[in-house]
GROMACS .gro file of C-alpha atoms in nm:
model
  318
    1UNK     CA    1   0.788   1.354  -1.181
    2UNK     CA    2   0.711   1.369  -0.809
    3UNK     CA    3   0.584   1.693  -0.661
    4UNK     CA    4   0.870   1.943  -0.601
    5UNK     CA    5   0.768   1.985  -0.236
    6UNK     CA    6   0.812   1.615  -0.170
    7UNK     CA    7   1.110   1.592   0.071
    8UNK     CA    8   1.395   1.374  -0.049
    9UNK     CA    9   1.221   1.267  -0.371
   10UNK     CA   10   1.399   1.491  -0.620
   11UNK     CA   11   1.433   1.307  -0.949
   12UNK     CA   12   1.248   1.000  -0.821
   13UNK     CA   13   0.908   0.855  -0.894
   14UNK     CA   14   0.688   0.780  -0.590
   15UNK     CA   15   0.622   0.428  -0.718
   16UNK     CA   16   0.786   0.120  -0.864
   17UNK     CA   17   0.653  -0.167  -1.070
   18UNK     CA   18   0.639  -0.530  -0.958
   19UNK     CA   19   0.666  -0.778  -1.249
   20UNK     CA   20   0.364  -0.982  -1.351
   21UNK     CA   21   0.367  -1.360  -1.338
   22UNK     CA   22   0.373  -1.537  -1.673
   23UNK     CA   23   0.069  -1.753  -1.598
   24UNK     CA   24  -0.174  -1.764  -1.303
   25UNK     CA   25  -0.213  -2.086  -1.106
   26UNK     CA   26  -0.580  -2.161  -1.165
   27UNK     CA   27  -0.759  -2.456  -1.007
   28UNK     CA   28  -1.104  -2.541  -0.867
   29UNK     CA   29  -1.178  -2.349  -0.544
   30UNK     CA   30  -1.266  -2.528  -0.224
   31UNK     CA   31  -1.618  -2.393  -0.235
   32UNK     CA   32  -1.821  -2.308   0.074
   33UNK     CA   33  -1.886  -2.655   0.210
   34UNK     CA   34  -1.962  -2.682   0.579
   35UNK     CA   35  -1.657  -2.884   0.683
   36UNK     CA   36  -1.395  -2.760   0.435
   37UNK     CA   37  -1.083  -2.584   0.561
   38UNK     CA   38  -1.040  -2.358   0.861
   39UNK     CA   39  -1.281  -2.091   0.986
   40UNK     CA   40  -1.215  -1.819   1.239
   41UNK     CA   41  -1.107  -1.460   1.286
   42UNK     CA   42  -0.796  -1.244   1.309
   43UNK     CA   43  -0.783  -0.961   1.562
   44UNK     CA   44  -0.574  -0.681   1.414
   45UNK     CA   45  -0.428  -0.347   1.509
   46UNK     CA   46  -0.389  -0.099   1.223
   47UNK     CA   47  -0.121   0.152   1.334
   48UNK     CA   48  -0.130   0.475   1.137
   49UNK     CA   49   0.221   0.576   1.031
   50UNK     CA   50   0.117   0.858   0.796
   51UNK     CA   51  -0.220   1.042   0.790
   52UNK     CA   52  -0.489   0.816   0.646
   53UNK     CA   53  -0.771   0.956   0.433
   54UNK     CA   54  -1.045   0.764   0.254
   55UNK     CA   55  -1.289   0.958   0.039
   56UNK     CA   56  -1.655   0.950   0.134
   57UNK     CA   57  -1.779   1.108  -0.188
   58UNK     CA   58  -1.917   1.409   0.003
   59UNK     CA   59  -1.789   1.758   0.080
   60UNK     CA   60  -1.859   1.987   0.375
   61UNK     CA   61  -1.827   2.364   0.407
   62UNK     CA   62  -1.651   2.455   0.733
   63UNK     CA   63  -1.487   2.751   0.896
   64UNK     CA   64  -1.112   2.708   0.949
   65UNK     CA   65  -0.879   2.991   1.051
   66UNK     CA   66  -1.151   3.250   1.011
   67UNK     CA   67  -1.245   3.152   0.657
   68UNK     CA   68  -1.476   2.903   0.493
   69UNK     CA   69  -1.313   2.602   0.332
   70UNK     CA   70  -1.438   2.293   0.154
   71UNK     CA   71  -1.352   1.973   0.342
   72UNK     CA   72  -1.373   1.611   0.224
   73UNK     CA   73  -1.485   1.413   0.533
   74UNK     CA   74  -1.408   1.055   0.617
   75UNK     CA   75  -1.688   0.803   0.552
   76UNK     CA   76  -1.938   0.759   0.835
   77UNK     CA   77  -2.206   0.507   0.926
   78UNK     CA   78  -2.500   0.524   1.165
   79UNK     CA   79  -2.419   0.347   1.493
   80UNK     CA   80  -2.593   0.382   1.825
   81UNK     CA   81  -2.795   0.681   1.713
   82UNK     CA   82  -2.493   0.882   1.595
   83UNK     CA   83  -2.262   0.912   1.299
   84UNK     CA   84  -1.945   0.706   1.345
   85UNK     CA   85  -1.648   0.777   1.120
   86UNK     CA   86  -1.495   0.460   0.974
   87UNK     CA   87  -1.225   0.335   0.742
   88UNK     CA   88  -1.442   0.117   0.517
   89UNK     CA   89  -1.381  -0.256   0.494
   90UNK     CA   90  -1.378  -0.225   0.114
   91UNK     CA   91  -1.074   0.006   0.125
   92UNK     CA   92  -0.887  -0.232   0.354
   93UNK     CA   93  -0.977  -0.540   0.152
   94UNK     CA   94  -0.879  -0.370  -0.174
   95UNK     CA   95  -0.537  -0.269  -0.038
   96UNK     CA   96  -0.465  -0.618   0.095
   97UNK     CA   97  -0.594  -0.793  -0.216
   98UNK     CA   98  -0.369  -0.583  -0.441
   99UNK     CA   99  -0.068  -0.714  -0.247
  100UNK     CA  100  -0.199  -1.071  -0.251
  101UNK     CA  101  -0.235  -1.058  -0.630
  102UNK     CA  102   0.119  -0.924  -0.668
  103UNK     CA  103   0.291  -1.188  -0.451
  104UNK     CA  104   0.103  -1.491  -0.584
  105UNK     CA  105   0.045  -1.649  -0.927
  106UNK     CA  106  -0.278  -1.453  -0.971
  107UNK     CA  107  -0.467  -1.267  -1.242
  108UNK     CA  108  -0.495  -0.891  -1.286
  109UNK     CA  109  -0.845  -0.798  -1.166
  110UNK     CA  110  -0.840  -0.418  -1.175
  111UNK     CA  111  -0.723  -0.260  -1.500
  112UNK     CA  112  -0.854   0.024  -1.715
  113UNK     CA  113  -0.997  -0.049  -2.057
  114UNK     CA  114  -0.684   0.071  -2.238
  115UNK     CA  115  -0.466  -0.142  -2.007
  116UNK     CA  116  -0.679  -0.458  -2.032
  117UNK     CA  117  -0.620  -0.469  -2.407
  118UNK     CA  118  -0.244  -0.486  -2.353
  119UNK     CA  119  -0.247  -0.764  -2.095
  120UNK     CA  120  -0.155  -1.120  -2.197
  121UNK     CA  121  -0.476  -1.318  -2.225
  122UNK     CA  122  -0.363  -1.558  -1.952
  123UNK     CA  123  -0.354  -1.271  -1.698
  124UNK     CA  124  -0.705  -1.140  -1.760
  125UNK     CA  125  -0.944  -1.154  -1.463
  126UNK     CA  126  -1.078  -1.498  -1.374
  127UNK     CA  127  -1.421  -1.558  -1.525
  128UNK     CA  128  -1.465  -1.935  -1.485
  129UNK     CA  129  -1.561  -1.999  -1.120
  130UNK     CA  130  -1.447  -2.360  -1.152
  131UNK     CA  131  -1.089  -2.244  -1.217
  132UNK     CA  132  -0.971  -1.953  -1.003
  133UNK     CA  133  -0.629  -1.805  -0.922
  134UNK     CA  134  -0.514  -1.787  -0.556
  135UNK     CA  135  -0.630  -1.427  -0.500
  136UNK     CA  136  -0.973  -1.496  -0.649
  137UNK     CA  137  -1.010  -1.814  -0.444
  138UNK     CA  138  -0.943  -1.621  -0.121
  139UNK     CA  139  -1.095  -1.278  -0.190
  140UNK     CA  140  -1.365  -1.368  -0.439
  141UNK     CA  141  -1.437  -1.325  -0.810
  142UNK     CA  142  -1.729  -1.243  -1.033
  143UNK     CA  143  -1.987  -1.508  -0.943
  144UNK     CA  144  -1.783  -1.651  -0.654
  145UNK     CA  145  -1.805  -1.533  -0.294
  146UNK     CA  146  -1.473  -1.477  -0.121
  147UNK     CA  147  -1.364  -1.658   0.195
  148UNK     CA  148  -1.258  -1.346   0.387
  149UNK     CA  149  -1.467  -1.065   0.533
  150UNK     CA  150  -1.308  -0.742   0.652
  151UNK     CA  151  -1.474  -0.517   0.909
  152UNK     CA  152  -1.498  -0.138   0.900
  153UNK     CA  153  -1.249   0.028   1.135
  154UNK     CA  154  -1.423   0.268   1.377
  155UNK     CA  155  -1.238   0.601   1.401
  156UNK     CA  156  -1.275   0.791   1.733
  157UNK     CA  157  -1.340   1.165   1.703
  158UNK     CA  158  -1.014   1.230   1.890
  159UNK     CA  159  -0.819   1.045   1.619
  160UNK     CA  160  -0.930   1.279   1.338
  161UNK     CA  161  -0.740   1.580   1.206
  162UNK     CA  162  -0.777   1.818   0.914
  163UNK     CA  163  -0.496   1.790   0.663
  164UNK     CA  164  -0.419   1.938   0.324
  165UNK     CA  165  -0.336   1.747   0.007
  166UNK     CA  166  -0.258   1.837  -0.349
  167UNK     CA  167  -0.510   1.744  -0.615
  168UNK     CA  168  -0.422   1.426  -0.799
  169UNK     CA  169  -0.526   1.321  -1.148
  170UNK     CA  170  -0.551   0.981  -1.311
  171UNK     CA  171  -0.214   0.878  -1.456
  172UNK     CA  172  -0.171   0.827  -1.829
  173UNK     CA  173  -0.184   0.463  -1.930
  174UNK     CA  174   0.158   0.497  -2.098
  175UNK     CA  175   0.316   0.504  -1.752
  176UNK     CA  176   0.212   0.140  -1.706
  177UNK     CA  177   0.358   0.025  -2.037
  178UNK     CA  178   0.700  -0.090  -2.153
  179UNK     CA  179   0.735  -0.169  -2.521
  180UNK     CA  180   0.358  -0.158  -2.563
  181UNK     CA  181   0.297  -0.420  -2.291
  182UNK     CA  182   0.193  -0.381  -1.929
  183UNK     CA  183   0.510  -0.338  -1.722
  184UNK     CA  184   0.373  -0.469  -1.393
  185UNK     CA  185   0.171  -0.376  -1.087
  186UNK     CA  186   0.228  -0.031  -0.940
  187UNK     CA  187   0.311   0.013  -0.571
  188UNK     CA  188   0.366   0.350  -0.405
  189UNK     CA  189   0.657   0.395  -0.167
  190UNK     CA  190   0.637   0.553   0.175
  191UNK     CA  191   0.761   0.902   0.250
  192UNK     CA  192   0.692   1.229   0.427
  193UNK     CA  193   0.346   1.368   0.336
  194UNK     CA  194   0.334   1.656   0.087
  195UNK     CA  195   0.065   1.895   0.211
  196UNK     CA  196  -0.141   2.102  -0.032
  197UNK     CA  197  -0.448   2.323  -0.032
  198UNK     CA  198  -0.728   2.063  -0.055
  199UNK     CA  199  -0.862   1.992   0.293
  200UNK     CA  200  -0.941   1.637   0.396
  201UNK     CA  201  -1.030   1.463   0.721
  202UNK     CA  202  -0.764   1.206   0.805
  203UNK     CA  203  -0.673   0.969   1.085
  204UNK     CA  204  -0.373   1.110   1.272
  205UNK     CA  205  -0.028   0.956   1.279
  206UNK     CA  206   0.038   0.717   1.571
  207UNK     CA  207  -0.331   0.635   1.616
  208UNK     CA  208  -0.418   0.266   1.645
  209UNK     CA  209  -0.745   0.131   1.508
  210UNK     CA  210  -0.880  -0.209   1.606
  211UNK     CA  211  -1.058  -0.444   1.369
  212UNK     CA  212  -1.115  -0.804   1.263
  213UNK     CA  213  -1.094  -1.017   0.953
  214UNK     CA  214  -1.323  -1.319   0.953
  215UNK     CA  215  -1.242  -1.614   0.728
  216UNK     CA  216  -1.410  -1.942   0.642
  217UNK     CA  217  -1.306  -2.252   0.454
  218UNK     CA  218  -0.941  -2.154   0.403
  219UNK     CA  219  -0.648  -2.394   0.398
  220UNK     CA  220  -0.327  -2.311   0.590
  221UNK     CA  221  -0.155  -2.208   0.267
  222UNK     CA  222  -0.436  -1.970   0.173
  223UNK     CA  223  -0.420  -1.825   0.523
  224UNK     CA  224  -0.047  -1.782   0.469
  225UNK     CA  225  -0.112  -1.581   0.154
  226UNK     CA  226  -0.357  -1.359   0.345
  227UNK     CA  227  -0.109  -1.306   0.630
  228UNK     CA  228   0.173  -1.227   0.388
  229UNK     CA  229  -0.048  -0.976   0.204
  230UNK     CA  230  -0.109  -0.803   0.538
  231UNK     CA  231   0.268  -0.757   0.566
  232UNK     CA  232   0.298  -1.014   0.846
  233UNK     CA  233   0.529  -1.273   0.688
  234UNK     CA  234   0.844  -1.269   0.909
  235UNK     CA  235   1.059  -1.296   0.597
  236UNK     CA  236   0.887  -1.005   0.419
  237UNK     CA  237   0.756  -0.753   0.672
  238UNK     CA  238   0.629  -0.419   0.540
  239UNK     CA  239   0.368  -0.148   0.603
  240UNK     CA  240   0.072  -0.117   0.364
  241UNK     CA  241  -0.051   0.182   0.166
  242UNK     CA  242  -0.423   0.248   0.214
  243UNK     CA  243  -0.664   0.519   0.102
  244UNK     CA  244  -0.611   0.844  -0.086
  245UNK     CA  245  -0.299   1.050  -0.144
  246UNK     CA  246  -0.066   0.751  -0.173
  247UNK     CA  247   0.164   0.926  -0.427
  248UNK     CA  248   0.194   1.217  -0.180
  249UNK     CA  249   0.309   1.010   0.117
  250UNK     CA  250  -0.029   0.956   0.286
  251UNK     CA  251  -0.187   0.630   0.397
  252UNK     CA  252   0.105   0.433   0.544
  253UNK     CA  253  -0.031   0.170   0.785
  254UNK     CA  254   0.145  -0.104   0.983
  255UNK     CA  255  -0.073  -0.407   1.054
  256UNK     CA  256  -0.022  -0.603   1.374
  257UNK     CA  257  -0.188  -0.936   1.452
  258UNK     CA  258  -0.297  -0.960   1.816
  259UNK     CA  259  -0.457  -1.305   1.806
  260UNK     CA  260  -0.595  -1.572   1.575
  261UNK     CA  261  -0.892  -1.793   1.662
  262UNK     CA  262  -0.984  -2.076   1.429
  263UNK     CA  263  -1.125  -2.425   1.398
  264UNK     CA  264  -1.235  -2.675   1.137
  265UNK     CA  265  -1.565  -2.637   0.959
  266UNK     CA  266  -1.796  -2.340   0.933
  267UNK     CA  267  -2.087  -2.405   1.169
  268UNK     CA  268  -2.009  -2.395   1.543
  269UNK     CA  269  -1.635  -2.373   1.488
  270UNK     CA  270  -1.575  -2.184   1.814
  271UNK     CA  271  -1.667  -2.491   2.019
  272UNK     CA  272  -1.345  -2.666   1.912
  273UNK     CA  273  -1.135  -2.365   1.824
  274UNK     CA  274  -0.770  -2.286   1.888
  275UNK     CA  275  -0.650  -1.945   2.002
  276UNK     CA  276  -0.300  -1.829   1.910
  277UNK     CA  277  -0.128  -1.544   2.093
  278UNK     CA  278   0.226  -1.435   2.168
  279UNK     CA  279   0.503  -1.675   2.069
  280UNK     CA  280   0.252  -1.939   1.956
  281UNK     CA  281   0.097  -1.681   1.722
  282UNK     CA  282   0.437  -1.592   1.575
  283UNK     CA  283   0.506  -1.959   1.508
  284UNK     CA  284   0.164  -2.006   1.349
  285UNK     CA  285   0.219  -1.709   1.114
  286UNK     CA  286   0.558  -1.846   1.009
  287UNK     CA  287   0.411  -2.194   0.953
  288UNK     CA  288   0.120  -2.067   0.742
  289UNK     CA  289   0.348  -1.850   0.525
  290UNK     CA  290   0.591  -2.140   0.478
  291UNK     CA  291   0.299  -2.362   0.373
  292UNK     CA  292   0.188  -2.099   0.122
  293UNK     CA  293   0.537  -2.102  -0.031
  294UNK     CA  294   0.548  -2.482  -0.047
  295UNK     CA  295   0.209  -2.490  -0.219
  296UNK     CA  296   0.316  -2.228  -0.471
  297UNK     CA  297   0.060  -1.976  -0.346
  298UNK     CA  298   0.321  -1.731  -0.216
  299UNK     CA  299   0.609  -1.650  -0.453
  300UNK     CA  300   0.909  -1.549  -0.244
  301UNK     CA  301   1.081  -1.348  -0.518
  302UNK     CA  302   0.773  -1.130  -0.580
  303UNK     CA  303   0.707  -1.094  -0.207
  304UNK     CA  304   1.063  -0.967  -0.174
  305UNK     CA  305   1.006  -0.715  -0.456
  306UNK     CA  306   0.694  -0.579  -0.284
  307UNK     CA  307   0.872  -0.567   0.052
  308UNK     CA  308   1.167  -0.380  -0.100
  309UNK     CA  309   0.933  -0.112  -0.235
  310UNK     CA  310   0.723  -0.078   0.078
  311UNK     CA  311   1.029  -0.069   0.306
  312UNK     CA  312   1.243   0.151   0.085
  313UNK     CA  313   1.159   0.489   0.238
  314UNK     CA  314   1.252   0.501   0.604
  315UNK     CA  315   0.942   0.548   0.823
  316UNK     CA  316   1.112   0.693   1.127
  317UNK     CA  317   0.913   0.762   1.440
  318UNK     CA  318   0.836   1.134   1.461
   0.00000   0.00000   0.00000
């Protein structure tokens, strides 16, 4: 059951399941040849709709309201002689990949030991690098380097606040099962944050963080899958869930694409690159997503299921 302090969630679960595909579409990847596919970068704005926290693995002791409290800080890296808070690229890539797997004929990469044993054999994580599903071809697999590279998002000091969360525990595996089989992929819905007594650093609502995704050797259809997984497909727009506290309403993020720069090949692609902005960019996104559907990389019915979940709770401007 959801937490009793969760506004408007009485009697509801904070998540829904998206069905699994019957069989992944596995084929040889394009590889990393110099002149294969398109190479370039996406300039993105990550707009924070609900406080965003990512665990750093550390804890600080601070004084708040006249008393000492334990605080979980955001991750930080050394830049320019000082500590710079960041939202790590790994957190962003993981959130986007989970959507890409759900909306394409892809395998199930992340699953606990008790869950893996209940998956159909066809859906187990790709192990043969000569035959990979769409998500593994784009994001990488064991023994195969992915074609996309996310950047850390720098977080200005002014964008950080201290927020409270409830403690969360790992769910029982039975919640993923129906009739002894895995029911699907779990996606958390958006909602008002439920604040508890565990203090965390978080990025404030309404803040906008700037970052890039670099890609190499992707076809237009694979780019379409990436764009759709970012919530940018015009037919299936939705905000993502990133970081910790997702069942409590935290981590809602709307991705916006500011520009796309790309060209053929991997070497000096910028010399013959195209830059898409404004209306041309919107048309390019639509074209790439349509190509992904034609090639069977983007499954419209599953994309609609994910969009229905991630749009279900109204994210009104506060």
